[in-house]
């Protein structure tokens, strides 16, 4: 029964020359490959979140454009639907467009 243990700092794994299985050291640094994978995953996540924000801004611009393209009657109907306080953002957009056109409910 040999109980000699040797730690490899480069990989963060402990090799045991005993009856027990090898396992990572409690305070060992992560393997370099793990850091590369985590950095790549982080970059991918940041890019995905930025793309999501860009799509949200684009969609909001499309919604604002569609409200601006409504006829007066349709705009009044939309404003009537969303006139309750507190007014949701789409109601605010409708009322701003009504003010721009100088029409009222």
mmCIF file of N, CA, C and O in Angstrom:
data_model
loop_
_atom_site.group_PDB
_atom_site.id
_atom_site.type_symbol
_atom_site.label_atom_id
_atom_site.label_comp_id
_atom_site.label_asym_id
_atom_site.label_seq_id
_atom_site.Cartn_x
_atom_site.Cartn_y
_atom_site.Cartn_z
ATOM 1 N N UNK A 1 0.852 -1.174 0.000
ATOM 2 C CA UNK A 1 0.000 0.000 0.000
ATOM 3 C C UNK A 1 0.898 1.237 0.000
ATOM 4 O O UNK A 1 1.483 1.594 0.985
ATOM 5 N N UNK A 2 0.981 1.877 -1.118
ATOM 6 C CA UNK A 2 1.829 3.042 -1.288
ATOM 7 C C UNK A 2 0.954 4.279 -1.208
ATOM 8 O O UNK A 2 -0.052 4.400 -1.895
ATOM 9 N N UNK A 3 1.289 5.235 -0.356
ATOM 10 C CA UNK A 3 0.452 6.415 -0.167
ATOM 11 C C UNK A 3 1.124 7.689 -0.651
ATOM 12 O O UNK A 3 0.826 8.764 -0.183
ATOM 13 N N UNK A 4 2.026 7.574 -1.591
ATOM 14 C CA UNK A 4 2.728 8.724 -2.142
ATOM 15 C C UNK A 4 1.795 9.471 -3.093
ATOM 16 O O UNK A 4 1.178 8.889 -3.967
ATOM 17 N N UNK A 5 1.667 10.786 -2.929
ATOM 18 C CA UNK A 5 0.817 11.600 -3.798
ATOM 19 C C UNK A 5 1.679 12.649 -4.479
ATOM 20 O O UNK A 5 2.538 13.263 -3.872
ATOM 21 N N UNK A 6 1.419 12.867 -5.750
ATOM 22 C CA UNK A 6 2.152 13.854 -6.513
ATOM 23 C C UNK A 6 1.134 14.782 -7.183
ATOM 24 O O UNK A 6 0.163 14.332 -7.769
ATOM 25 N N UNK A 7 1.331 16.091 -7.110
ATOM 26 C CA UNK A 7 0.405 17.067 -7.686
ATOM 27 C C UNK A 7 1.013 17.654 -8.943
ATOM 28 O O UNK A 7 2.149 18.091 -8.952
ATOM 29 N N UNK A 8 0.239 17.651 -10.008
ATOM 30 C CA UNK A 8 0.659 18.280 -11.253
ATOM 31 C C UNK A 8 -0.006 19.647 -11.317
ATOM 32 O O UNK A 8 -1.205 19.758 -11.500
ATOM 33 N N UNK A 9 0.778 20.701 -11.172
ATOM 34 C CA UNK A 9 0.248 22.064 -11.132
ATOM 35 C C UNK A 9 -0.326 22.465 -12.474
ATOM 36 O O UNK A 9 -1.324 23.165 -12.563
ATOM 37 N N UNK A 10 0.251 22.006 -13.551
ATOM 38 C CA UNK A 10 -0.168 22.418 -14.890
ATOM 39 C C UNK A 10 -1.623 22.068 -15.163
ATOM 40 O O UNK A 10 -2.355 22.858 -15.748
ATOM 41 N N UNK A 11 -2.063 20.897 -14.770
ATOM 42 C CA UNK A 11 -3.430 20.487 -15.066
ATOM 43 C C UNK A 11 -4.359 20.614 -13.877
ATOM 44 O O UNK A 11 -5.571 20.562 -14.040
ATOM 45 N N UNK A 12 -3.823 20.775 -12.686
ATOM 46 C CA UNK A 12 -4.682 20.904 -11.522
ATOM 47 C C UNK A 12 -5.207 19.566 -11.033
ATOM 48 O O UNK A 12 -6.093 19.513 -10.205
ATOM 49 N N UNK A 13 -4.679 18.457 -11.491
ATOM 50 C CA UNK A 13 -5.135 17.147 -11.065
ATOM 51 C C UNK A 13 -4.108 16.510 -10.156
ATOM 52 O O UNK A 13 -2.911 16.702 -10.304
ATOM 53 N N UNK A 14 -4.558 15.758 -9.233
ATOM 54 C CA UNK A 14 -3.702 15.057 -8.302
ATOM 55 C C UNK A 14 -3.671 13.591 -8.693
ATOM 56 O O UNK A 14 -4.712 13.001 -8.949
ATOM 57 N N UNK A 15 -2.489 13.025 -8.771
ATOM 58 C CA UNK A 15 -2.377 11.605 -9.081
ATOM 59 C C UNK A 15 -2.020 10.874 -7.809
ATOM 60 O O UNK A 15 -1.087 11.242 -7.114
ATOM 61 N N UNK A 16 -2.768 9.860 -7.497
ATOM 62 C CA UNK A 16 -2.536 9.118 -6.259
ATOM 63 C C UNK A 16 -1.979 7.746 -6.583
ATOM 64 O O UNK A 16 -2.506 7.042 -7.427
ATOM 65 N N UNK A 17 -0.911 7.407 -5.938
ATOM 66 C CA UNK A 17 -0.357 6.067 -6.064
ATOM 67 C C UNK A 17 -0.815 5.289 -4.842
ATOM 68 O O UNK A 17 -0.046 4.960 -3.956
ATOM 69 N N UNK A 18 -2.093 5.039 -4.760
ATOM 70 C CA UNK A 18 -2.671 4.317 -3.639
ATOM 71 C C UNK A 18 -3.870 3.544 -4.136
ATOM 72 O O UNK A 18 -4.106 3.433 -5.320
ATOM 73 N N UNK A 19 -4.657 3.055 -3.223
ATOM 74 C CA UNK A 19 -5.825 2.264 -3.586
ATOM 75 C C UNK A 19 -6.988 3.134 -4.068
ATOM 76 O O UNK A 19 -7.874 2.664 -4.760
ATOM 77 N N UNK A 20 -6.993 4.434 -3.707
ATOM 78 C CA UNK A 20 -8.113 5.307 -4.035
ATOM 79 C C UNK A 20 -8.007 5.877 -5.438
ATOM 80 O O UNK A 20 -6.946 5.903 -6.042
ATOM 81 N N UNK A 21 -9.147 6.360 -5.989
ATOM 82 C CA UNK A 21 -9.154 6.944 -7.332
ATOM 83 C C UNK A 21 -8.537 8.342 -7.321
ATOM 84 O O UNK A 21 -8.493 9.010 -6.306
ATOM 85 N N UNK A 22 -8.070 8.803 -8.482
ATOM 86 C CA UNK A 22 -7.533 10.155 -8.617
ATOM 87 C C UNK A 22 -8.688 11.141 -8.645
ATOM 88 O O UNK A 22 -9.757 10.857 -9.159
ATOM 89 N N UNK A 23 -8.455 12.309 -8.108
ATOM 90 C CA UNK A 23 -9.487 13.346 -8.101
ATOM 91 C C UNK A 23 -8.803 14.698 -8.096
ATOM 92 O O UNK A 23 -7.639 14.811 -7.721
ATOM 93 N N UNK A 24 -9.508 15.776 -8.481
ATOM 94 C CA UNK A 24 -8.887 17.089 -8.518
ATOM 95 C C UNK A 24 -8.539 17.568 -7.117
ATOM 96 O O UNK A 24 -9.251 17.267 -6.159
ATOM 97 N N UNK A 25 -7.442 18.297 -7.007
ATOM 98 C CA UNK A 25 -7.063 18.874 -5.730
ATOM 99 C C UNK A 25 -8.054 19.964 -5.363
ATOM 100 O O UNK A 25 -8.609 20.641 -6.228
ATOM 101 N N UNK A 26 -8.292 20.168 -4.081
ATOM 102 C CA UNK A 26 -9.297 21.122 -3.626
ATOM 103 C C UNK A 26 -8.953 22.553 -4.009
ATOM 104 O O UNK A 26 -9.819 23.345 -4.331
ATOM 105 N N UNK A 27 -7.660 22.889 -3.994
ATOM 106 C CA UNK A 27 -7.277 24.268 -4.281
ATOM 107 C C UNK A 27 -6.495 24.389 -5.585
ATOM 108 O O UNK A 27 -5.789 25.362 -5.797
ATOM 109 N N UNK A 28 -6.639 23.428 -6.473
ATOM 110 C CA UNK A 28 -5.896 23.424 -7.723
ATOM 111 C C UNK A 28 -6.518 24.398 -8.713
ATOM 112 O O UNK A 28 -7.724 24.622 -8.724
ATOM 113 N N UNK A 29 -5.668 24.984 -9.544
ATOM 114 C CA UNK A 29 -6.142 25.902 -10.582
ATOM 115 C C UNK A 29 -6.827 25.109 -11.684
ATOM 116 O O UNK A 29 -6.555 23.929 -11.884
ATOM 117 N N UNK A 30 -7.714 25.771 -12.406
ATOM 118 C CA UNK A 30 -8.411 25.099 -13.504
ATOM 119 C C UNK A 30 -7.426 24.839 -14.636
ATOM 120 O O UNK A 30 -6.439 25.543 -14.810
ATOM 121 N N UNK A 31 -7.719 23.818 -15.394
ATOM 122 C CA UNK A 31 -6.864 23.461 -16.523
ATOM 123 C C UNK A 31 -6.912 24.571 -17.573
ATOM 124 O O UNK A 31 -7.958 25.205 -17.758
ATOM 125 N N UNK A 32 -5.823 24.837 -18.281
ATOM 126 C CA UNK A 32 -5.819 25.909 -19.290
ATOM 127 C C UNK A 32 -6.895 25.724 -20.348
ATOM 128 O O UNK A 32 -7.494 26.682 -20.801
ATOM 129 N N UNK A 33 -7.172 24.497 -20.752
ATOM 130 C CA UNK A 33 -8.192 24.251 -21.763
ATOM 131 C C UNK A 33 -9.561 24.695 -21.266
ATOM 132 O O UNK A 33 -10.381 25.189 -22.022
ATOM 133 N N UNK A 34 -9.820 24.528 -19.982
ATOM 134 C CA UNK A 34 -11.103 24.928 -19.411
ATOM 135 C C UNK A 34 -11.272 26.434 -19.510
ATOM 136 O O UNK A 34 -12.347 26.918 -19.852
ATOM 137 N N UNK A 35 -10.226 27.178 -19.236
ATOM 138 C CA UNK A 35 -10.313 28.639 -19.313
ATOM 139 C C UNK A 35 -10.588 29.103 -20.740
ATOM 140 O O UNK A 35 -11.325 30.054 -20.951
ATOM 141 N N UNK A 36 -10.004 28.435 -21.722
ATOM 142 C CA UNK A 36 -10.227 28.793 -23.118
ATOM 143 C C UNK A 36 -11.675 28.534 -23.498
ATOM 144 O O UNK A 36 -12.323 29.361 -24.136
ATOM 145 N N UNK A 37 -12.209 27.398 -23.081
ATOM 146 C CA UNK A 37 -13.597 27.055 -23.390
ATOM 147 C C UNK A 37 -14.541 28.039 -22.713
ATOM 148 O O UNK A 37 -15.496 28.512 -23.325
ATOM 149 N N UNK A 38 -14.267 28.381 -21.451
ATOM 150 C CA UNK A 38 -15.129 29.329 -20.749
ATOM 151 C C UNK A 38 -15.075 30.701 -21.406
ATOM 152 O O UNK A 38 -16.100 31.364 -21.523
ATOM 153 N N UNK A 39 -13.891 31.131 -21.852
ATOM 154 C CA UNK A 39 -13.784 32.426 -22.521
ATOM 155 C C UNK A 39 -14.565 32.422 -23.831
ATOM 156 O O UNK A 39 -15.242 33.394 -24.160
ATOM 157 N N UNK A 40 -14.488 31.322 -24.586
ATOM 158 C CA UNK A 40 -15.233 31.222 -25.837
ATOM 159 C C UNK A 40 -16.734 31.237 -25.566
ATOM 160 O O UNK A 40 -17.500 31.884 -26.273
ATOM 161 N N UNK A 41 -17.164 30.524 -24.511
ATOM 162 C CA UNK A 41 -18.584 30.495 -24.177
ATOM 163 C C UNK A 41 -19.049 31.876 -23.735
ATOM 164 O O UNK A 41 -20.154 32.296 -24.072
ATOM 165 N N UNK A 42 -18.205 32.598 -22.993
ATOM 166 C CA UNK A 42 -18.557 33.935 -22.553
ATOM 167 C C UNK A 42 -18.698 34.881 -23.743
ATOM 168 O O UNK A 42 -19.646 35.663 -23.816
ATOM 169 N N UNK A 43 -17.771 34.809 -24.700
ATOM 170 C CA UNK A 43 -17.858 35.640 -25.893
ATOM 171 C C UNK A 43 -19.127 35.323 -26.682
ATOM 172 O O UNK A 43 -19.794 36.219 -27.191
ATOM 173 N N UNK A 44 -19.465 34.042 -26.786
ATOM 174 C CA UNK A 44 -20.672 33.636 -27.496
ATOM 175 C C UNK A 44 -21.908 34.177 -26.797
ATOM 176 O O UNK A 44 -22.835 34.678 -27.437
ATOM 177 N N UNK A 45 -21.920 34.108 -25.467
ATOM 178 C CA UNK A 45 -23.073 34.602 -24.717
ATOM 179 C C UNK A 45 -23.200 36.121 -24.859
ATOM 180 O O UNK A 45 -24.306 36.640 -25.043
ATOM 181 N N UNK A 46 -22.085 36.835 -24.778
ATOM 182 C CA UNK A 46 -22.120 38.289 -24.931
ATOM 183 C C UNK A 46 -22.636 38.652 -26.314
ATOM 184 O O UNK A 46 -23.464 39.551 -26.466
ATOM 185 N N UNK A 47 -22.169 37.941 -27.349
ATOM 186 C CA UNK A 47 -22.622 38.204 -28.713
ATOM 187 C C UNK A 47 -24.112 37.904 -28.849
ATOM 188 O O UNK A 47 -24.854 38.673 -29.470
ATOM 189 N N UNK A 48 -24.572 36.810 -28.250
ATOM 190 C CA UNK A 48 -25.994 36.452 -28.320
ATOM 191 C C UNK A 48 -26.851 37.511 -27.633
ATOM 192 O O UNK A 48 -27.903 37.904 -28.149
ATOM 193 N N UNK A 49 -26.408 38.013 -26.474
ATOM 194 C CA UNK A 49 -27.173 39.045 -25.775
ATOM 195 C C UNK A 49 -27.177 40.358 -26.562
ATOM 196 O O UNK A 49 -28.201 41.048 -26.606
ATOM 197 N N UNK A 50 -26.052 40.694 -27.181
ATOM 198 C CA UNK A 50 -26.008 41.905 -28.002
ATOM 199 C C UNK A 50 -26.941 41.774 -29.203
ATOM 200 O O UNK A 50 -27.643 42.726 -29.555
ATOM 201 N N UNK A 51 -26.949 40.599 -29.830
ATOM 202 C CA UNK A 51 -27.852 40.363 -30.963
ATOM 203 C C UNK A 51 -29.305 40.462 -30.524
ATOM 204 O O UNK A 51 -30.143 41.003 -31.251
ATOM 205 N N UNK A 52 -29.608 39.945 -29.340
ATOM 206 C CA UNK A 52 -30.976 40.018 -28.827
ATOM 207 C C UNK A 52 -31.383 41.471 -28.622
ATOM 208 O O UNK A 52 -32.503 41.869 -28.955
ATOM 209 N N UNK A 53 -30.475 42.285 -28.079
ATOM 210 C CA UNK A 53 -30.762 43.709 -27.891
ATOM 211 C C UNK A 53 -30.970 44.419 -29.210
ATOM 212 O O UNK A 53 -31.864 45.258 -29.344
ATOM 213 N N UNK A 54 -30.130 44.092 -30.203
ATOM 214 C CA UNK A 54 -30.280 44.697 -31.530
ATOM 215 C C UNK A 54 -31.623 44.339 -32.151
ATOM 216 O O UNK A 54 -32.283 45.192 -32.757
ATOM 217 N N UNK A 55 -32.025 43.069 -32.004
ATOM 218 C CA UNK A 55 -33.320 42.651 -32.552
ATOM 219 C C UNK A 55 -34.467 43.347 -31.836
ATOM 220 O O UNK A 55 -35.472 43.710 -32.459
ATOM 221 N N UNK A 56 -34.337 43.555 -30.528
ATOM 222 C CA UNK A 56 -35.392 44.233 -29.767
ATOM 223 C C UNK A 56 -35.528 45.683 -30.217
ATOM 224 O O UNK A 56 -36.644 46.193 -30.382
ATOM 225 N N UNK A 57 -34.413 46.353 -30.429
ATOM 226 C CA UNK A 57 -34.447 47.741 -30.896
ATOM 227 C C UNK A 57 -35.071 47.815 -32.290
ATOM 228 O O UNK A 57 -35.891 48.694 -32.574
ATOM 229 N N UNK A 58 -34.701 46.878 -33.152
ATOM 230 C CA UNK A 58 -35.258 46.849 -34.505
ATOM 231 C C UNK A 58 -36.767 46.604 -34.460
ATOM 232 O O UNK A 58 -37.537 47.254 -35.163
ATOM 233 N N UNK A 59 -37.193 45.677 -33.612
ATOM 234 C CA UNK A 59 -38.623 45.365 -33.503
ATOM 235 C C UNK A 59 -39.402 46.565 -32.966
ATOM 236 O O UNK A 59 -40.508 46.860 -33.437
ATOM 237 N N UNK A 60 -38.831 47.264 -31.977
ATOM 238 C CA UNK A 60 -39.487 48.447 -31.429
ATOM 239 C C UNK A 60 -39.639 49.536 -32.500
ATOM 240 O O UNK A 60 -40.685 50.177 -32.590
ATOM 241 N N UNK A 61 -38.619 49.709 -33.324
ATOM 242 C CA UNK A 61 -38.706 50.685 -34.420
ATOM 243 C C UNK A 61 -39.805 50.292 -35.403
ATOM 244 O O UNK A 61 -40.536 51.164 -35.908
ATOM 245 N N UNK A 62 -39.940 48.992 -35.672
ATOM 246 C CA UNK A 62 -41.009 48.527 -36.564
ATOM 247 C C UNK A 62 -42.384 48.794 -35.964
ATOM 248 O O UNK A 62 -43.316 49.193 -36.680
ATOM 249 N N UNK A 63 -42.526 48.600 -34.661
ATOM 250 C CA UNK A 63 -43.808 48.854 -33.993
ATOM 251 C C UNK A 63 -44.144 50.337 -34.051
ATOM 252 O O UNK A 63 -45.285 50.724 -34.361
ATOM 253 N N UNK A 64 -43.148 51.187 -33.753
ATOM 254 C CA UNK A 64 -43.390 52.633 -33.815
ATOM 255 C C UNK A 64 -43.766 53.073 -35.232
ATOM 256 O O UNK A 64 -44.658 53.909 -35.414
ATOM 257 N N UNK A 65 -43.112 52.497 -36.239
ATOM 258 C CA UNK A 65 -43.431 52.845 -37.625
ATOM 259 C C UNK A 65 -44.843 52.389 -37.987
ATOM 260 O O UNK A 65 -45.570 53.108 -38.693
ATOM 261 N N UNK A 66 -45.242 51.220 -37.511
ATOM 262 C CA UNK A 66 -46.585 50.734 -37.833
ATOM 263 C C UNK A 66 -47.658 51.583 -37.155
ATOM 264 O O UNK A 66 -48.722 51.812 -37.733
ATOM 265 N N UNK A 67 -47.379 52.093 -35.954
ATOM 266 C CA UNK A 67 -48.335 52.979 -35.287
ATOM 267 C C UNK A 67 -48.431 54.298 -36.047
ATOM 268 O O UNK A 67 -49.520 54.856 -36.230
ATOM 269 N N UNK A 68 -47.298 54.791 -36.522
ATOM 270 C CA UNK A 68 -47.300 56.048 -37.282
ATOM 271 C C UNK A 68 -48.046 55.891 -38.609
ATOM 272 O O UNK A 68 -48.608 56.865 -39.122
ATOM 273 N N UNK A 69 -48.085 54.680 -39.162
ATOM 274 C CA UNK A 69 -48.755 54.443 -40.447
ATOM 275 C C UNK A 69 -50.243 54.140 -40.318
ATOM 276 O O UNK A 69 -50.920 53.964 -41.326
ATOM 277 N N UNK A 70 -50.766 54.089 -39.094
ATOM 278 C CA UNK A 70 -52.197 53.816 -38.916
ATOM 279 C C UNK A 70 -53.030 54.996 -39.387
ATOM 280 O O UNK A 70 -52.604 56.156 -39.307
ATOM 281 N N UNK A 71 -54.231 54.687 -39.844
ATOM 282 C CA UNK A 71 -55.174 55.759 -40.182
ATOM 283 C C UNK A 71 -55.655 56.389 -38.867
ATOM 284 O O UNK A 71 -55.463 55.830 -37.789
ATOM 285 N N UNK A 72 -56.276 57.555 -38.973
ATOM 286 C CA UNK A 72 -56.750 58.243 -37.769
ATOM 287 C C UNK A 72 -57.734 57.389 -36.975
ATOM 288 O O UNK A 72 -57.666 57.338 -35.745
ATOM 289 N N UNK A 73 -58.658 56.733 -37.669
ATOM 290 C CA UNK A 73 -59.649 55.899 -36.978
ATOM 291 C C UNK A 73 -58.984 54.726 -36.267
ATOM 292 O O UNK A 73 -59.327 54.420 -35.114
ATOM 293 N N UNK A 74 -58.054 54.079 -36.943
ATOM 294 C CA UNK A 74 -57.365 52.947 -36.316
ATOM 295 C C UNK A 74 -56.510 53.408 -35.140
ATOM 296 O O UNK A 74 -56.414 52.722 -34.119
ATOM 297 N N UNK A 75 -55.893 54.572 -35.254
ATOM 298 C CA UNK A 75 -55.095 55.118 -34.161
ATOM 299 C C UNK A 75 -55.975 55.442 -32.960
ATOM 300 O O UNK A 75 -55.603 55.150 -31.816
ATOM 301 N N UNK A 76 -57.153 55.987 -33.213
ATOM 302 C CA UNK A 76 -58.087 56.269 -32.121
ATOM 303 C C UNK A 76 -58.552 54.977 -31.456
ATOM 304 O O UNK A 76 -58.697 54.922 -30.228
ATOM 305 N N UNK A 77 -58.797 53.951 -32.249
ATOM 306 C CA UNK A 77 -59.181 52.648 -31.677
ATOM 307 C C UNK A 77 -58.068 52.082 -30.794
ATOM 308 O O UNK A 77 -58.323 51.581 -29.705
ATOM 309 N N UNK A 78 -56.835 52.171 -31.268
ATOM 310 C CA UNK A 78 -55.698 51.676 -30.494
ATOM 311 C C UNK A 78 -55.547 52.464 -29.192
ATOM 312 O O UNK A 78 -55.340 51.883 -28.119
ATOM 313 N N UNK A 79 -55.663 53.777 -29.273
ATOM 314 C CA UNK A 79 -55.553 54.612 -28.080
ATOM 315 C C UNK A 79 -56.685 54.319 -27.104
ATOM 316 O O UNK A 79 -56.476 54.324 -25.883
ATOM 317 N N UNK A 80 -57.868 54.040 -27.627
ATOM 318 C CA UNK A 80 -59.007 53.710 -26.774
ATOM 319 C C UNK A 80 -58.766 52.395 -26.031
ATOM 320 O O UNK A 80 -59.123 52.260 -24.861
ATOM 321 N N UNK A 81 -58.152 51.433 -26.692
ATOM 322 C CA UNK A 81 -57.858 50.145 -26.059
ATOM 323 C C UNK A 81 -56.862 50.324 -24.915
ATOM 324 O O UNK A 81 -56.997 49.716 -23.857
ATOM 325 N N UNK A 82 -55.862 51.177 -25.107
ATOM 326 C CA UNK A 82 -54.787 51.332 -24.128
ATOM 327 C C UNK A 82 -54.865 52.636 -23.340
ATOM 328 O O UNK A 82 -53.843 53.179 -22.926
ATOM 329 N N UNK A 83 -56.079 53.146 -23.091
ATOM 330 C CA UNK A 83 -56.203 54.426 -22.391
ATOM 331 C C UNK A 83 -56.170 54.290 -20.872
ATOM 332 O O UNK A 83 -55.994 55.280 -20.172
ATOM 333 N N UNK A 84 -56.307 53.090 -20.331
ATOM 334 C CA UNK A 84 -56.334 52.903 -18.879
ATOM 335 C C UNK A 84 -54.986 53.286 -18.265
ATOM 336 O O UNK A 84 -53.935 53.093 -18.852
ATOM 337 N N UNK A 85 -55.041 53.870 -17.072
ATOM 338 C CA UNK A 85 -53.817 54.246 -16.350
ATOM 339 C C UNK A 85 -53.443 53.125 -15.398
ATOM 340 O O UNK A 85 -54.322 52.523 -14.805
ATOM 341 N N UNK A 86 -52.209 52.810 -15.182
ATOM 342 C CA UNK A 86 -51.046 53.346 -15.876
ATOM 343 C C UNK A 86 -51.013 52.807 -17.301
ATOM 344 O O UNK A 86 -51.260 51.623 -17.545
ATOM 345 N N UNK A 87 -50.706 53.688 -18.195
ATOM 346 C CA UNK A 87 -50.736 53.361 -19.614
ATOM 347 C C UNK A 87 -49.502 52.540 -19.999
ATOM 348 O O UNK A 87 -48.389 52.880 -19.635
ATOM 349 N N UNK A 88 -49.681 51.460 -20.753
ATOM 350 C CA UNK A 88 -48.536 50.681 -21.223
ATOM 351 C C UNK A 88 -47.776 51.444 -22.310
ATOM 352 O O UNK A 88 -48.284 52.417 -22.876
ATOM 353 N N UNK A 89 -46.566 51.018 -22.627
ATOM 354 C CA UNK A 89 -45.764 51.735 -23.638
ATOM 355 C C UNK A 89 -46.455 51.875 -24.989
ATOM 356 O O UNK A 89 -46.332 52.920 -25.634
ATOM 357 N N UNK A 90 -47.197 50.869 -25.409
ATOM 358 C CA UNK A 90 -47.872 50.986 -26.708
ATOM 359 C C UNK A 90 -48.966 52.054 -26.649
ATOM 360 O O UNK A 90 -49.203 52.767 -27.622
ATOM 361 N N UNK A 91 -49.596 52.206 -25.495
ATOM 362 C CA UNK A 91 -50.571 53.282 -25.324
ATOM 363 C C UNK A 91 -49.913 54.646 -25.376
ATOM 364 O O UNK A 91 -50.444 55.584 -25.969
ATOM 365 N N UNK A 92 -48.732 54.750 -24.751
ATOM 366 C CA UNK A 92 -47.979 56.013 -24.823
ATOM 367 C C UNK A 92 -47.623 56.358 -26.257
ATOM 368 O O UNK A 92 -47.721 57.519 -26.669
ATOM 369 N N UNK A 93 -47.205 55.349 -27.020
ATOM 370 C CA UNK A 93 -46.866 55.588 -28.430
ATOM 371 C C UNK A 93 -48.081 56.079 -29.201
ATOM 372 O O UNK A 93 -47.985 57.006 -30.021
ATOM 373 N N UNK A 94 -49.226 55.456 -28.938
ATOM 374 C CA UNK A 94 -50.452 55.856 -29.636
ATOM 375 C C UNK A 94 -50.839 57.288 -29.269
ATOM 376 O O UNK A 94 -51.192 58.089 -30.147
ATOM 377 N N UNK A 95 -50.756 57.643 -27.982
ATOM 378 C CA UNK A 95 -51.128 58.995 -27.566
ATOM 379 C C UNK A 95 -50.131 60.038 -28.074
ATOM 380 O O UNK A 95 -50.520 61.160 -28.394
ATOM 381 N N UNK A 96 -48.845 59.681 -28.161
ATOM 382 C CA UNK A 96 -47.874 60.608 -28.747
ATOM 383 C C UNK A 96 -48.174 60.856 -30.225
ATOM 384 O O UNK A 96 -48.093 61.990 -30.709
ATOM 385 N N UNK A 97 -48.530 59.807 -30.932
ATOM 386 C CA UNK A 97 -48.871 59.963 -32.357
ATOM 387 C C UNK A 97 -50.150 60.787 -32.507
ATOM 388 O O UNK A 97 -50.258 61.601 -33.421
ATOM 389 N N UNK A 98 -51.121 60.587 -31.600
ATOM 390 C CA UNK A 98 -52.345 61.397 -31.638
ATOM 391 C C UNK A 98 -52.018 62.867 -31.404
ATOM 392 O O UNK A 98 -52.567 63.745 -32.083
ATOM 393 N N UNK A 99 -51.111 63.136 -30.450
ATOM 394 C CA UNK A 99 -50.725 64.522 -30.179
ATOM 395 C C UNK A 99 -50.012 65.118 -31.390
ATOM 396 O O UNK A 99 -50.218 66.297 -31.721
ATOM 397 N N UNK A 100 -49.181 64.335 -32.047
ATOM 398 C CA UNK A 100 -48.473 64.820 -33.245
ATOM 399 C C UNK A 100 -49.463 65.173 -34.350
ATOM 400 O O UNK A 100 -49.300 66.171 -35.057
ATOM 401 N N UNK A 101 -50.521 64.355 -34.473
ATOM 402 C CA UNK A 101 -51.538 64.606 -35.502
ATOM 403 C C UNK A 101 -52.602 65.596 -35.047
ATOM 404 O O UNK A 101 -53.482 65.968 -35.824
ATOM 405 N N UNK A 102 -52.569 65.971 -33.785
ATOM 406 C CA UNK A 102 -53.541 66.882 -33.179
ATOM 407 C C UNK A 102 -54.974 66.327 -33.261
ATOM 408 O O UNK A 102 -55.909 66.987 -33.731
ATOM 409 N N UNK A 103 -55.121 65.057 -32.846
ATOM 410 C CA UNK A 103 -56.453 64.445 -32.752
ATOM 411 C C UNK A 103 -56.662 63.977 -31.312
ATOM 412 O O UNK A 103 -55.696 63.728 -30.584
ATOM 413 N N UNK A 104 -57.934 63.880 -30.914
ATOM 414 C CA UNK A 104 -58.283 63.467 -29.553
ATOM 415 C C UNK A 104 -59.335 62.383 -29.570
ATOM 416 O O UNK A 104 -60.064 62.231 -30.540
ATOM 417 N N UNK A 105 -59.401 61.640 -28.448
ATOM 418 C CA UNK A 105 -60.434 60.594 -28.326
ATOM 419 C C UNK A 105 -61.812 61.198 -28.284
ATOM 420 O O UNK A 105 -62.090 62.197 -27.750
#
